[in-house]
Amino acid sequence: MGSNQNLRELQWLLQMIKSESFNPQSISFYLSHRTSGCYQETENSVNINISEDSLSYFSNILSDLGTAKNIQSSLTNLEFHCVEWGLEQLVYLGILLQNSSNIKQLVFRLNRFNIECLSELCEVLKRNRVIKEIMISESGIGPVGAGLIASALKLNESLEELQIWEDSIGSKGAEELSKMIEVNSTLKLLTIFDSHPITAASLISAVLARNRAMEVHVWSGENGERSSKVVEFVPDNSTLRIYRLHLSGAVRVACSLGWNSTVKSLDMTGVRLKSRWAKEFRWVLEQNRSLKEVRLSKTSLKDKGVVYVAAGLFKNQCLESLYLDGNWFSGIGVEHLLCPLSRFSALQYQANITLKSVTFGGGKTKIGRDGLASIMQMLTTNESVIKLGIYDDESLGADDFVKIFKSLERNATLRYLSLQGCRGVRGDVVLDTIMQTLQVNPWIEDIDLARTPLQNSGKADGIYQRLGQNGKTELETDTDLFKDMPLTEPKSCRVFFCGQEYAGKTALCNSISQNFSSSKLPYMDQVRNLVNPVEQAVRTSGMKIKTFRDEGTKISIWNLGGQHDSYSLHDLMFPGHGSASFFLIISSLFRKPSNREPKTPAEIEEDLQYWLRFIVSNSRRALQQCMLPNVTIVLTHFDKINQPSQNLQLAVNSIQRVRDKFQGFIDFYPTVFTVDARSSASVSKLTHHLRKTSKTILQRVPRVYQLCNDLIQILSDWRAENYNKLAMKWKEFDELCQVKVPPLRIRSRHDNKGKVEMRRKAVAICLHHMGEVIYFDELGFLILDCDWFCSDVLGQLVKLDVRKQNSMENGFVSRNEVEKILRGSLQSQIPGMSSKVLENIEASDLVMMMLKLELCYEQNPSDPNSLLLIPSILEEGRGKPQRWQLSTADCVYAGRHLECDDSSHTFLTPGFFPRLQAISLSFLAPLILFYCCLCFHVKLNVCKNKGK
């Protein structure tokens, strides 16, 4: 009677399948029950039990499910328990899966497949585009089944999760799945439980080598042991955790990490490793660009293995944390480990600057004397490590830890020091040394003394109290940042001498210098600077600066070079941000000093208009202009005119026209000075004008920090103490502020260092605008001697010629080649003497400076080894047509004609065109318009000219 009832339930189920009212989402088949039947577990799920004497109903149900339209659209999950599959049943299942559009999950528990059935199932999977998850548990598919599934998934593009539980797929099955992983990019989760952990190596290696964003979990339970995880990789947190793996498997995993970009954290704690693995891992550290953290604690690494790891650190540029505690190496290993983190001379660079945290130590680690010396060297010279951990050390005594803490007095980088479990941290001497170190070093935030004798005796409480004494003060707001930095009237004014070549700027500067420094004797009215006729023809090289003192006011004359090759530098030194400065435009009344051929009024007007347009153009670009540029016009070689002439009157009229034209753009001094530049008597009135105008300008411009006036003397004293150094690195400026300048001092480790850094930069920028220093923020140094920099450095850089170098590639030259050219060009011509440029600035810094000043350009800014373009490669200059290095005679050039919107008052300055050429050759043409619009209102007229 019961049997008939069960059969009626299955018959009723078949009828319900054909009706439109039956829409289950999940169906589970159980073929292990003694009785048949079905029941609705939830509103959307149905369990179907089929006994051995009713197996034919299983095929009928699968067949009807495959043709029922309503079920095909609603069904999402299918589960099969204890099914022994036949080919006919798998065919029906294939039809069901092919017709159903929403089945996402397919589960097989304790099923049995023969080879024919597995092949049919895999053919179904090859065609299916809907199923997202397949789980096969304890179904005995073995290596052959794993291989068939792998072949199917090579073609399947929809499956995202594959789980194979407690099926011994073995190494062969794992290899087949690894080949599938190399092809399949849609699988997101792979979970394997196998009796042998050997399967993990090939699977995870394939995932890592192909950079798959696939979550992997491999479990193993060998010889009846309790199951445990072997490998785990979670892409969401980019962590690879290896719990246990044989040596060859670990080596294979290491090889796959070389070019991997998905793993950021590698944890192999407790996995026994040898030098063979470390040798492969060295290559990983040299090549990998994504690993941030590596944990190799308790891996039994000895000296040889640690030496390999340390060798990899020399080229590594990404790793931030390295844990090596609990290993078996000695002081030799410590010495090699810390070598890339140390410097051994002032001229040497620290090999690795990215590693921020390193730990080592343990009962079997013997640091010894060599290791101690390496630790002290690293702490004294390192500028990158933030956290250092020495764990459970038994080899170092109390005196050794005293030396370690003494070394910390000069370290401004380390924040966290952990000495937990170290037996040598004991006694009053160690305690006193730690307290003294904390008095000198404000940067240490935490010292971990857990399980040390000092902690166990209760004496560490004073250290923790000292670390917390400087409680976090209320952070300064941006408005309070400079509240204790009073403002005052600046005491430095710059005068820019502008003029074409042979205008007499240098002679005029010398005469003014005599008026500032010499006593006014009666006969001085008649004295002239006698200049050798040969010297008259020699033009000033580069930009010269002369400085004078006048009743507490510093006046510096910046003599802009008159040669065409220095025009592009004028933009760089143009004053801005409301700095105290004004201009003298100097024009000769004669074409050359060696003859008496006067300039026409048109030529004088052209000279004046060039410089006036230059001043207006750059003044519009400069920020925070608080007043119009102040300009005085000076005509030289007036002594060659015997009596007033009609030509002179015409020149005066043309000057008036120019002044009327630029009214509203320029603040002109009403008097036009006519002088003999060589005569101090002739320029006495002009000298008086410079003095008065300087004082007027200083009263009108914005005030500066009082601290800047104080720092001028402090910097002068620093130069005297440091053998008259001409350039100062930012680190040296930081140290000077910390020691000599209380308002710029970091008072405790809880001070907001970023705020103090901002104050220091603000002061450096202010000094830059005052003309006292030249400050490059991104380069990290200050130029203390502006005259030396403008004449010796920039004067030579602008003339740098790389056209004759054989290493040029399509007009570009390598960075190393540029550095080599710089060393050769700037080397002193006197044997045994070194160049002052190279004594103060390294060749690599000069290249960075050229990039900052736009004297050269990177072909690819995102590439640190990018080729460089130096605009001097292009033959161009004022008065010469543009000429490109092309040999083809029938070339046709298409370009854009750039013209300022207000071309009567502004123009594209000479410094613009090398940048424009460089941008064009660097294939950054879309940026040209952007660059122009930042500086000018530009009209673009497309033109097409041949040979131009």
PDB file of N, CA and C in Angstrom, residues 473-527:
ATOM      1  N   THR A 473      48.865  67.354  20.786  1.00  0.00           N
ATOM      2  CA  THR A 473      48.322  68.693  20.954  1.00  0.00           C
ATOM      3  C   THR A 473      47.268  68.949  19.885  1.00  0.00           C
ATOM      4  N   GLU A 474      46.490  69.980  20.131  1.00  0.00           N
ATOM      5  CA  GLU A 474      45.458  70.332  19.161  1.00  0.00           C
ATOM      6  C   GLU A 474      46.119  70.765  17.867  1.00  0.00           C
ATOM      7  N   LEU A 475      45.671  70.172  16.774  1.00  0.00           N
ATOM      8  CA  LEU A 475      46.296  70.441  15.484  1.00  0.00           C
ATOM      9  C   LEU A 475      46.025  71.876  15.051  1.00  0.00           C
ATOM     10  N   GLU A 476      47.050  72.463  14.453  1.00  0.00           N
ATOM     11  CA  GLU A 476      46.893  73.812  13.939  1.00  0.00           C
ATOM     12  C   GLU A 476      46.004  73.802  12.704  1.00  0.00           C
ATOM     13  N   THR A 477      45.179  74.782  12.581  1.00  0.00           N
ATOM     14  CA  THR A 477      44.398  74.936  11.361  1.00  0.00           C
ATOM     15  C   THR A 477      45.241  75.679  10.340  1.00  0.00           C
ATOM     16  N   ASP A 478      44.778  75.690   9.108  1.00  0.00           N
ATOM     17  CA  ASP A 478      45.533  76.372   8.055  1.00  0.00           C
ATOM     18  C   ASP A 478      45.689  77.862   8.350  1.00  0.00           C
ATOM     19  N   THR A 479      44.653  78.441   8.992  1.00  0.00           N
ATOM     20  CA  THR A 479      44.737  79.873   9.288  1.00  0.00           C
ATOM     21  C   THR A 479      45.740  80.157  10.391  1.00  0.00           C
ATOM     22  N   ASP A 480      46.008  79.153  11.253  1.00  0.00           N
ATOM     23  CA  ASP A 480      46.963  79.345  12.340  1.00  0.00           C
ATOM     24  C   ASP A 480      48.381  78.968  11.937  1.00  0.00           C
ATOM     25  N   LEU A 481      48.552  78.505  10.708  1.00  0.00           N
ATOM     26  CA  LEU A 481      49.833  77.950  10.308  1.00  0.00           C
ATOM     27  C   LEU A 481      50.960  78.969  10.422  1.00  0.00           C
ATOM     28  N   PHE A 482      50.702  80.211  10.069  1.00  0.00           N
ATOM     29  CA  PHE A 482      51.744  81.236  10.068  1.00  0.00           C
ATOM     30  C   PHE A 482      51.453  82.356  11.068  1.00  0.00           C
ATOM     31  N   LYS A 483      50.626  82.052  12.077  1.00  0.00           N
ATOM     32  CA  LYS A 483      50.193  83.126  12.981  1.00  0.00           C
ATOM     33  C   LYS A 483      51.351  83.684  13.811  1.00  0.00           C
ATOM     34  N   ASP A 484      52.370  82.854  14.106  1.00  0.00           N
ATOM     35  CA  ASP A 484      53.496  83.342  14.897  1.00  0.00           C
ATOM     36  C   ASP A 484      54.684  83.736  14.019  1.00  0.00           C
ATOM     37  N   MET A 485      54.422  83.984  12.728  1.00  0.00           N
ATOM     38  CA  MET A 485      55.467  84.422  11.803  1.00  0.00           C
ATOM     39  C   MET A 485      55.115  85.839  11.341  1.00  0.00           C
ATOM     40  N   PRO A 486      55.549  86.878  12.077  1.00  0.00           N
ATOM     41  CA  PRO A 486      55.166  88.261  11.750  1.00  0.00           C
ATOM     42  C   PRO A 486      55.719  88.688  10.398  1.00  0.00           C
ATOM     43  N   LEU A 487      55.013  89.643   9.778  1.00  0.00           N
ATOM     44  CA  LEU A 487      55.405  90.173   8.481  1.00  0.00           C
ATOM     45  C   LEU A 487      56.142  91.493   8.652  1.00  0.00           C
ATOM     46  N   THR A 488      56.964  91.807   7.689  1.00  0.00           N
ATOM     47  CA  THR A 488      57.714  93.060   7.715  1.00  0.00           C
ATOM     48  C   THR A 488      57.983  93.505   6.291  1.00  0.00           C
ATOM     49  N   GLU A 489      58.452  94.738   6.156  1.00  0.00           N
ATOM     50  CA  GLU A 489      58.786  95.253   4.838  1.00  0.00           C
ATOM     51  C   GLU A 489      60.048  94.561   4.327  1.00  0.00           C
ATOM     52  N   PRO A 490      60.048  94.118   3.070  1.00  0.00           N
ATOM     53  CA  PRO A 490      61.255  93.454   2.550  1.00  0.00           C
ATOM     54  C   PRO A 490      62.427  94.428   2.492  1.00  0.00           C
ATOM     55  N   LYS A 491      63.624  93.879   2.542  1.00  0.00           N
ATOM     56  CA  LYS A 491      64.833  94.701   2.517  1.00  0.00           C
ATOM     57  C   LYS A 491      65.695  94.417   1.298  1.00  0.00           C
ATOM     58  N   SER A 492      65.136  93.659   0.354  1.00  0.00           N
ATOM     59  CA  SER A 492      65.891  93.316  -0.858  1.00  0.00           C
ATOM     60  C   SER A 492      65.075  93.694  -2.076  1.00  0.00           C
ATOM     61  N   CYS A 493      65.710  94.362  -3.022  1.00  0.00           N
ATOM     62  CA  CYS A 493      65.045  94.759  -4.263  1.00  0.00           C
ATOM     63  C   CYS A 493      65.924  94.360  -5.443  1.00  0.00           C
ATOM     64  N   ARG A 494      65.277  93.867  -6.489  1.00  0.00           N
ATOM     65  CA  ARG A 494      66.018  93.455  -7.688  1.00  0.00           C
ATOM     66  C   ARG A 494      65.773  94.437  -8.832  1.00  0.00           C
ATOM     67  N   VAL A 495      66.847  94.738  -9.557  1.00  0.00           N
ATOM     68  CA  VAL A 495      66.766  95.589 -10.741  1.00  0.00           C
ATOM     69  C   VAL A 495      67.200  94.739 -11.940  1.00  0.00           C
ATOM     70  N   PHE A 496      66.320  94.595 -12.919  1.00  0.00           N
ATOM     71  CA  PHE A 496      66.616  93.770 -14.090  1.00  0.00           C
ATOM     72  C   PHE A 496      67.068  94.672 -15.231  1.00  0.00           C
ATOM     73  N   PHE A 497      68.311  94.430 -15.691  1.00  0.00           N
ATOM     74  CA  PHE A 497      68.858  95.156 -16.835  1.00  0.00           C
ATOM     75  C   PHE A 497      68.498  94.386 -18.106  1.00  0.00           C
ATOM     76  N   CYS A 498      67.636  94.982 -18.936  1.00  0.00           N
ATOM     77  CA  CYS A 498      67.218  94.345 -20.179  1.00  0.00           C
ATOM     78  C   CYS A 498      67.807  95.129 -21.350  1.00  0.00           C
ATOM     79  N   GLY A 499      68.206  94.450 -22.375  1.00  0.00           N
ATOM     80  CA  GLY A 499      68.731  95.144 -23.539  1.00  0.00           C
ATOM     81  C   GLY A 499      69.366  94.186 -24.510  1.00  0.00           C
ATOM     82  N   GLN A 500      69.443  94.629 -25.785  1.00  0.00           N
ATOM     83  CA  GLN A 500      70.033  93.786 -26.800  1.00  0.00           C
ATOM     84  C   GLN A 500      71.552  93.746 -26.629  1.00  0.00           C
ATOM     85  N   GLU A 501      72.202  92.924 -27.419  1.00  0.00           N
ATOM     86  CA  GLU A 501      73.655  92.816 -27.335  1.00  0.00           C
ATOM     87  C   GLU A 501      74.317  94.139 -27.720  1.00  0.00           C
ATOM     88  N   TYR A 502      75.467  94.385 -27.130  1.00  0.00           N
ATOM     89  CA  TYR A 502      76.256  95.610 -27.318  1.00  0.00           C
ATOM     90  C   TYR A 502      75.555  96.866 -26.786  1.00  0.00           C
ATOM     91  N   ALA A 503      74.565  96.682 -25.909  1.00  0.00           N
ATOM     92  CA  ALA A 503      73.867  97.865 -25.386  1.00  0.00           C
ATOM     93  C   ALA A 503      74.673  98.550 -24.294  1.00  0.00           C
ATOM     94  N   GLY A 504      75.667  97.880 -23.713  1.00  0.00           N
ATOM     95  CA  GLY A 504      76.476  98.474 -22.659  1.00  0.00           C
ATOM     96  C   GLY A 504      75.970  98.175 -21.266  1.00  0.00           C
ATOM     97  N   LYS A 505      75.246  97.076 -21.089  1.00  0.00           N
ATOM     98  CA  LYS A 505      74.664  96.738 -19.777  1.00  0.00           C
ATOM     99  C   LYS A 505      75.757  96.462 -18.749  1.00  0.00           C
ATOM    100  N   THR A 506      76.786  95.707 -19.151  1.00  0.00           N
ATOM    101  CA  THR A 506      77.848  95.344 -18.206  1.00  0.00           C
ATOM    102  C   THR A 506      78.649  96.568 -17.784  1.00  0.00           C
ATOM    103  N   ALA A 507      78.988  97.441 -18.746  1.00  0.00           N
ATOM    104  CA  ALA A 507      79.732  98.668 -18.418  1.00  0.00           C
ATOM    105  C   ALA A 507      78.906  99.559 -17.505  1.00  0.00           C
ATOM    106  N   LEU A 508      77.606  99.660 -17.777  1.00  0.00           N
ATOM    107  CA  LEU A 508      76.725 100.472 -16.938  1.00  0.00           C
ATOM    108  C   LEU A 508      76.668  99.911 -15.526  1.00  0.00           C
ATOM    109  N   CYS A 509      76.610  98.586 -15.410  1.00  0.00           N
ATOM    110  CA  CYS A 509      76.575  97.953 -14.090  1.00  0.00           C
ATOM    111  C   CYS A 509      77.860  98.238 -13.322  1.00  0.00           C
ATOM    112  N   ASN A 510      79.001  98.208 -13.996  1.00  0.00           N
ATOM    113  CA  ASN A 510      80.277  98.491 -13.338  1.00  0.00           C
ATOM    114  C   ASN A 510      80.348  99.937 -12.849  1.00  0.00           C
ATOM    115  N   SER A 511      79.849 100.853 -13.649  1.00  0.00           N
ATOM    116  CA  SER A 511      79.870 102.261 -13.255  1.00  0.00           C
ATOM    117  C   SER A 511      78.959 102.511 -12.058  1.00  0.00           C
ATOM    118  N   ILE A 512      77.791 101.902 -12.066  1.00  0.00           N
ATOM    119  CA  ILE A 512      76.884 102.039 -10.923  1.00  0.00           C
ATOM    120  C   ILE A 512      77.529 101.449  -9.679  1.00  0.00           C
ATOM    121  N   SER A 513      78.264 100.353  -9.863  1.00  0.00           N
ATOM    122  CA  SER A 513      78.964  99.732  -8.739  1.00  0.00           C
ATOM    123  C   SER A 513      79.955 100.697  -8.114  1.00  0.00           C
ATOM    124  N   GLN A 514      80.671 101.451  -8.947  1.00  0.00           N
ATOM    125  CA  GLN A 514      81.635 102.431  -8.424  1.00  0.00           C
ATOM    126  C   GLN A 514      80.923 103.531  -7.640  1.00  0.00           C
ATOM    127  N   ASN A 515      79.764 103.947  -8.109  1.00  0.00           N
ATOM    128  CA  ASN A 515      79.019 104.981  -7.397  1.00  0.00           C
ATOM    129  C   ASN A 515      78.531 104.491  -6.040  1.00  0.00           C
ATOM    130  N   PHE A 516      78.240 103.184  -5.942  1.00  0.00           N
ATOM    131  CA  PHE A 516      77.787 102.635  -4.671  1.00  0.00           C
ATOM    132  C   PHE A 516      78.931 102.481  -3.680  1.00  0.00           C
ATOM    133  N   SER A 517      80.143 102.155  -4.197  1.00  0.00           N
ATOM    134  CA  SER A 517      81.209 101.729  -3.292  1.00  0.00           C
ATOM    135  C   SER A 517      82.326 102.747  -3.111  1.00  0.00           C
ATOM    136  N   SER A 518      82.552 103.646  -4.067  1.00  0.00           N
ATOM    137  CA  SER A 518      83.738 104.503  -3.983  1.00  0.00           C
ATOM    138  C   SER A 518      83.424 105.838  -3.329  1.00  0.00           C
ATOM    139  N   SER A 519      84.438 106.458  -2.815  1.00  0.00           N
ATOM    140  CA  SER A 519      84.309 107.816  -2.269  1.00  0.00           C
ATOM    141  C   SER A 519      84.194 108.786  -3.421  1.00  0.00           C
ATOM    142  N   LYS A 520      83.428 109.858  -3.222  1.00  0.00           N
ATOM    143  CA  LYS A 520      83.221 110.833  -4.301  1.00  0.00           C
ATOM    144  C   LYS A 520      84.312 111.897  -4.235  1.00  0.00           C
ATOM    145  N   LEU A 521      85.381 111.617  -4.911  1.00  0.00           N
ATOM    146  CA  LEU A 521      86.476 112.586  -4.982  1.00  0.00           C
ATOM    147  C   LEU A 521      86.173 113.617  -6.066  1.00  0.00           C
ATOM    148  N   PRO A 522      86.738 114.838  -5.965  1.00  0.00           N
ATOM    149  CA  PRO A 522      86.415 115.913  -6.929  1.00  0.00           C
ATOM    150  C   PRO A 522      86.694 115.526  -8.365  1.00  0.00           C
ATOM    151  N   TYR A 523      87.806 114.828  -8.601  1.00  0.00           N
ATOM    152  CA  TYR A 523      88.146 114.557  -9.994  1.00  0.00           C
ATOM    153  C   TYR A 523      87.353 113.401 -10.584  1.00  0.00           C
ATOM    154  N   MET A 524      86.510 112.726  -9.800  1.00  0.00           N
ATOM    155  CA  MET A 524      85.763 111.574 -10.304  1.00  0.00           C
ATOM    156  C   MET A 524      84.768 111.969 -11.383  1.00  0.00           C
ATOM    157  N   ASP A 525      84.399 113.263 -11.436  1.00  0.00           N
ATOM    158  CA  ASP A 525      83.457 113.688 -12.474  1.00  0.00           C
ATOM    159  C   ASP A 525      84.025 113.484 -13.860  1.00  0.00           C
ATOM    160  N   GLN A 526      85.355 113.463 -13.945  1.00  0.00           N
ATOM    161  CA  GLN A 526      85.966 113.378 -15.260  1.00  0.00           C
ATOM    162  C   GLN A 526      86.504 111.976 -15.562  1.00  0.00           C
ATOM    163  N   VAL A 527      86.411 111.089 -14.568  1.00  0.00           N
ATOM    164  CA  VAL A 527      87.017 109.767 -14.746  1.00  0.00           C
ATOM    165  C   VAL A 527      86.081 108.866 -15.538  1.00  0.00           C
TER     166      VAL A 527
END
